[in-house]
CSV table of C-alpha atoms in Angstrom, one decimal:
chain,number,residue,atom,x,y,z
A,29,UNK,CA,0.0,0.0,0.0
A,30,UNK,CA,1.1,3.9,-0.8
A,31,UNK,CA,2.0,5.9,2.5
A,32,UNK,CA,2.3,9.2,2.9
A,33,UNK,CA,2.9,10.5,6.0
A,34,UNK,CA,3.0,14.2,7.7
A,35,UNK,CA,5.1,15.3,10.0
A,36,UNK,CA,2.7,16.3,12.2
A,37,UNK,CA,-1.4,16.3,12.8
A,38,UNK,CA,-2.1,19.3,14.7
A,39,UNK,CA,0.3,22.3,14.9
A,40,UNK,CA,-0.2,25.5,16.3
A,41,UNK,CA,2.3,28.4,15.7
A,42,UNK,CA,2.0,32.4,16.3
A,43,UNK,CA,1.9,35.1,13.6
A,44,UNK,CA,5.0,35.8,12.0
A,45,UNK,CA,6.7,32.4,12.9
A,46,UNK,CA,8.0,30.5,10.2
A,47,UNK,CA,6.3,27.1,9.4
A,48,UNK,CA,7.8,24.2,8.3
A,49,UNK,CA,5.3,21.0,6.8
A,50,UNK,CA,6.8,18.0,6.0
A,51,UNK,CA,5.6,15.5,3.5
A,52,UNK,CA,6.9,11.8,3.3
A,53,UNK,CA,5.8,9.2,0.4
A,54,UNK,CA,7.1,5.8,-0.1
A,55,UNK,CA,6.2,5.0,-3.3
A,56,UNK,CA,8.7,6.7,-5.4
A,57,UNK,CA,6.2,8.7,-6.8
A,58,UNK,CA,7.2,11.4,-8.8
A,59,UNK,CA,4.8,14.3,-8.6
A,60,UNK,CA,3.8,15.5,-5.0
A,61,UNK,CA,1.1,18.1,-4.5
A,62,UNK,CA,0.3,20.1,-1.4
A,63,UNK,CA,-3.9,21.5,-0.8
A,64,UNK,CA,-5.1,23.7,2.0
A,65,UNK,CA,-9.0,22.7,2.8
A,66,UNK,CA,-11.5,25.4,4.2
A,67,UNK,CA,-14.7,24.0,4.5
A,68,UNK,CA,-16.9,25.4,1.8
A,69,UNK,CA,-14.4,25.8,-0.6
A,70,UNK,CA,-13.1,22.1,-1.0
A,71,UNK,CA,-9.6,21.6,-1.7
A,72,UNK,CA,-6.9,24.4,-3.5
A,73,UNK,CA,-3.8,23.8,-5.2
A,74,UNK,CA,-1.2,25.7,-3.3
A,75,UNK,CA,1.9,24.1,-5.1
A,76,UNK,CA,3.0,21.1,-6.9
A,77,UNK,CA,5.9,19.2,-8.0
A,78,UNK,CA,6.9,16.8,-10.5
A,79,UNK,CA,10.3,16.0,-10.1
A,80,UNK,CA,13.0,16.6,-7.5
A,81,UNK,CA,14.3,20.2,-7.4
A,82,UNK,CA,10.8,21.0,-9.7
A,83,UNK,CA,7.8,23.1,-8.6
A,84,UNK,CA,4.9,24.5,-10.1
A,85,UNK,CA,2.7,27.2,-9.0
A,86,UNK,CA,-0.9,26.1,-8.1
A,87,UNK,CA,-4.3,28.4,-7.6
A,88,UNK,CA,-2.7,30.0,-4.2
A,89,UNK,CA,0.7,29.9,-3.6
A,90,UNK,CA,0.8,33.4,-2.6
A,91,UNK,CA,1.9,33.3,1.3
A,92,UNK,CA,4.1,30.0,0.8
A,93,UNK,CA,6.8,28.3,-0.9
A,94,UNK,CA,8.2,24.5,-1.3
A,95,UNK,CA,11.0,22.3,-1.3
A,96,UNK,CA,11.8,19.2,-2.6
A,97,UNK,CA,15.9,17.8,-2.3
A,98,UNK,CA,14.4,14.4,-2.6
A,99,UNK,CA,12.1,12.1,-4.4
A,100,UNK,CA,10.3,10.9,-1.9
A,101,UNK,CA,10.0,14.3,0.6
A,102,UNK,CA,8.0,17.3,-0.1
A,103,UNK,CA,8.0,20.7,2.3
A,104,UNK,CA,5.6,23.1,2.4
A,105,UNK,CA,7.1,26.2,4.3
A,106,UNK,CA,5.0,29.6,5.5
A,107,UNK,CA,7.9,32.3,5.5
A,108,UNK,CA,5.9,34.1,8.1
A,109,UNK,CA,2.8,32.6,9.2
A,110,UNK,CA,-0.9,34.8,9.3
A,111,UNK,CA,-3.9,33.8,10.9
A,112,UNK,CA,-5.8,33.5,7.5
A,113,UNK,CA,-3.2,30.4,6.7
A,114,UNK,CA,-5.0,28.7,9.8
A,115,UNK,CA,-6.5,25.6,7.4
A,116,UNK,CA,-6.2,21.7,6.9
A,117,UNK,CA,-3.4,21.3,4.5
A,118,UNK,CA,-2.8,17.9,2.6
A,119,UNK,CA,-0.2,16.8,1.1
A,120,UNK,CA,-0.8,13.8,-2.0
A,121,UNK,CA,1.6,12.3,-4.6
A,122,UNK,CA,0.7,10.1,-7.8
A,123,UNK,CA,2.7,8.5,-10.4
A,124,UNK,CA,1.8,8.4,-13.9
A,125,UNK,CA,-0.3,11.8,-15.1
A,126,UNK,CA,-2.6,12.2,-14.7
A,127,UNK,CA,-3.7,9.1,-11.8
A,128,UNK,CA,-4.8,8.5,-8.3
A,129,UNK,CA,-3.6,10.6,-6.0
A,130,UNK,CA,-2.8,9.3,-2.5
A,131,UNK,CA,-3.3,11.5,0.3
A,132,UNK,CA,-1.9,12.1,3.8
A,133,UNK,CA,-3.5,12.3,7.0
A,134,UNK,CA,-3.8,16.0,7.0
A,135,UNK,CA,-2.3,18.7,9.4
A,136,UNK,CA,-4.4,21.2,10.9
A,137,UNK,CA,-2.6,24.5,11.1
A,138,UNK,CA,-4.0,27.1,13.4
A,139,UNK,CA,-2.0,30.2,13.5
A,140,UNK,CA,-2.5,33.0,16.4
B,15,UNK,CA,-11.3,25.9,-17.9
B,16,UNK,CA,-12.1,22.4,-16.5
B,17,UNK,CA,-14.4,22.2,-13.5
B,18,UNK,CA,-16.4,19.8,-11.4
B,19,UNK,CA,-19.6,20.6,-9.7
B,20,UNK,CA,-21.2,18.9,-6.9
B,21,UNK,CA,-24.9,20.4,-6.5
B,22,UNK,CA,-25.7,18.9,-3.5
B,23,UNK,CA,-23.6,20.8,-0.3
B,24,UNK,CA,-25.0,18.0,2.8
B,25,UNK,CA,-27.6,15.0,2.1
B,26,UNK,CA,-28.7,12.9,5.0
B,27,UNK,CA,-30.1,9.8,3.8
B,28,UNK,CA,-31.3,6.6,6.4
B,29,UNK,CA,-29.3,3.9,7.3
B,30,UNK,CA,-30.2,1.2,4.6
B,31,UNK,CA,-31.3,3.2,2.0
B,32,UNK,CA,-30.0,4.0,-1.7
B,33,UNK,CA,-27.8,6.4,-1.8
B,34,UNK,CA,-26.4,9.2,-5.0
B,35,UNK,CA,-24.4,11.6,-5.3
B,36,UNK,CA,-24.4,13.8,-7.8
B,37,UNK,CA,-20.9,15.1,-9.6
B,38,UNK,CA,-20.8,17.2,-12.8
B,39,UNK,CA,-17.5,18.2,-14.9
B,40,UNK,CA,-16.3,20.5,-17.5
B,41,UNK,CA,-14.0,19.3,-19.8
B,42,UNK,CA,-13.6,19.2,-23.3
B,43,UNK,CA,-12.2,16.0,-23.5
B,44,UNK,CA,-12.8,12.7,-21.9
B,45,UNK,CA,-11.5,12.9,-18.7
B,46,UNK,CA,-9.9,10.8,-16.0
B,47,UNK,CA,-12.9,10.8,-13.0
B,48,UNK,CA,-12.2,9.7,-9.4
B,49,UNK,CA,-14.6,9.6,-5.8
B,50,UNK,CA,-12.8,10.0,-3.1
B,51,UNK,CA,-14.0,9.5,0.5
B,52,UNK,CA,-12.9,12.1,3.7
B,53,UNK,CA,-13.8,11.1,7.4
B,54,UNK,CA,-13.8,13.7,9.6
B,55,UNK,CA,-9.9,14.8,10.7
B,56,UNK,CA,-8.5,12.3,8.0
B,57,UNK,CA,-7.0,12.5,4.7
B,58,UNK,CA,-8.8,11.3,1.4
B,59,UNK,CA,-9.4,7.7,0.5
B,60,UNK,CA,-9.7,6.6,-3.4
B,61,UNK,CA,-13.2,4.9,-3.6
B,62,UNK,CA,-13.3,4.4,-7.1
B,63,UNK,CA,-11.7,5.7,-10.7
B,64,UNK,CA,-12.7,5.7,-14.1
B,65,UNK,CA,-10.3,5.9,-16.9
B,66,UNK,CA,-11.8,4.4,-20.2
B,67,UNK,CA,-13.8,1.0,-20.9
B,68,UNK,CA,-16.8,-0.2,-19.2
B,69,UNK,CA,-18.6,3.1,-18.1
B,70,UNK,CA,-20.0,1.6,-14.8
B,71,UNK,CA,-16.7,1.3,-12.5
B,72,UNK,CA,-17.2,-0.2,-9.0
B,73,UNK,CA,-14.9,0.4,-6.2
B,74,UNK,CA,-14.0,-0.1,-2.8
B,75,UNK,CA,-17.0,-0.5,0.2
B,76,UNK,CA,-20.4,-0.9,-2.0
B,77,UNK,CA,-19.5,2.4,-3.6
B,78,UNK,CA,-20.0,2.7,-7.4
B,79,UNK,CA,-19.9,4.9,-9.9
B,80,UNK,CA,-21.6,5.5,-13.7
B,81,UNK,CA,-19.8,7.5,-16.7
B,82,UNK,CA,-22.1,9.3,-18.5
B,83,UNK,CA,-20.6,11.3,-21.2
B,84,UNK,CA,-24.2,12.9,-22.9
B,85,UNK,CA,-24.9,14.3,-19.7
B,86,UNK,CA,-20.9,15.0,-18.3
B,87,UNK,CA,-21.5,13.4,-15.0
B,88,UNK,CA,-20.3,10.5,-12.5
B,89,UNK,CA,-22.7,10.3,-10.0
B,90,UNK,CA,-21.5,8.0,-7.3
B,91,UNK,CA,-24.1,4.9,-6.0
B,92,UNK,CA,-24.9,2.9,-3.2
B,93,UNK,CA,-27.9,0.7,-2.8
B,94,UNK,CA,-28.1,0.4,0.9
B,95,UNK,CA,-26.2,3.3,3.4
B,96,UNK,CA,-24.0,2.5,6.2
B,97,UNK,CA,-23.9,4.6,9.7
B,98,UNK,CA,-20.2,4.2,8.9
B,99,UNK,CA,-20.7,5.9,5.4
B,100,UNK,CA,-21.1,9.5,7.0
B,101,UNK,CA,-18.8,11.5,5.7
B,102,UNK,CA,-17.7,13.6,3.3
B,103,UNK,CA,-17.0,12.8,-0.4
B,104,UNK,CA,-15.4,14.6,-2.9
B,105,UNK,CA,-15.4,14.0,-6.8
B,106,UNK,CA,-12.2,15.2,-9.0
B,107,UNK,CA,-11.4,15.4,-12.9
B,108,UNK,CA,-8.0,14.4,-14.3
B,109,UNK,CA,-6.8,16.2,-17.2
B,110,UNK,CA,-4.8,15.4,-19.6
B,111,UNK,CA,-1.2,16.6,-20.2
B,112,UNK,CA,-1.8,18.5,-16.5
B,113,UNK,CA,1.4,16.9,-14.7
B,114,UNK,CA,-1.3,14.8,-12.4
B,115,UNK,CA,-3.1,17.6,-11.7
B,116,UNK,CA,-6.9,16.6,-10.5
B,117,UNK,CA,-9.5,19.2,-10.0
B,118,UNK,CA,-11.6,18.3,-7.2
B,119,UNK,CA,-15.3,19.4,-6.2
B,120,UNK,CA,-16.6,21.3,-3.1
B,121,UNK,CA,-17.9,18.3,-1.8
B,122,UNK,CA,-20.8,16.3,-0.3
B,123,UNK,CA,-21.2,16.1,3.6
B,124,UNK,CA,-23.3,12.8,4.1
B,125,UNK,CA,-25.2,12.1,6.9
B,126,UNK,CA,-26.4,8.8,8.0
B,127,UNK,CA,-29.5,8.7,10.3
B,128,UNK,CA,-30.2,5.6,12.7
């Protein structure tokens, strides 16, 4: 079975801090995606990546950027975290394009 | 652009009855079409896919799923509701040439009552 795993489940961090999410797969996937999800407004496309050192802008990525040194690990980092950045973010990864994307557990972020 | 649409926002059905739900896309081609499933705090679980070929897909936990291109939709089925079943469910267009990219729906918040 795919895993991807999060570094953490809940985190809560104060305004201006800057946040570090981690994303592991084990699938050697090679596109990894990160989503925030706000209830009512499903789940956006903050950034992407495809291959290692490769990212891709998705429908909000203002407020964050992403790293990915290796295959299998994908970071989603908030330079300086804001209250309206207080969300579930998920992090997924797929192999072929497009296919099934397998999801993490989810961290829920709540900034103060 | 693509999009998906799913109507219906939160549907409480009984336990053992049919169940839909209703998912329409946007897309100029055919597309890849997936369910996934969300219980509260967790991530999303693939319930079923469609690709190409028979246009009725089943998938994981009773869940199934019908391709209709005339009418762009893949409503999701079951014939007989689970209290376990509650949660939410979100349907997603692949597209082509996208780098994996999936477009996903709002969702629908099922309910289950005793």
């Amino acid at each position: 079975d795919v895993k991807v795993t999060q570094s953490s489940r809940y985190l809560v961090k104060r305004t201006g801090e800057k946040v570090f999410l981690e994303c592991v797969q084990d699938m050697d996937h090679e596109n990894m995606f990160w989503y925030r999800q706000d209830p009512g407004l499903g789940l956006r496309l903050i950034y992407f990546s495809y291959d290692v050192k490769m990212k891709e802008k998705g429908d909000i990525p203002e407020g964050y950027s992403v790293s990915r040194e290796k295959k299998e690990r994908f970071s989603l980092i908030l330079e300086s975290a804001s209250t309206n950045q207080t969300s579930m973010y998920l992090c997924a990864s797929s192999s072929v394009n497009p296919d099934t994307q397998y999801f993490g557990p989810g961290t829920r972020l709540t900034v103060l | 652009a693509q999009s998906v649409t799913q109507p219906d926002i939160h549907i409480t059905v009984s336990e053992g009855a049919s169940l839909e739900l209703r998912c329409n896309y946007s897309y100029g081609a055919t597309p890849y079409l997936f369910w996934y499933v969300q219980s509260p705090g967790q991530g999303l679980q693939l319930l079923l896919k469609y690709f190409s070929g028979d246009t009725l897909v089943q998938g994981i936990k009773g869940f199934e799923a019908e391709f209709k291109r005339s009418q762009s939709s893949f409503n999701l089925r079951k014939p007989s509701v689970h209290w376990s079943d509650a949660a939410e469910y979100f349907c997603a267009v692949g597209v082509r040439g996208s780098q994996g990219n999936l477009i996903f729906g709002k969702g629908t918040k099922l309910s289950v009552k005793p």
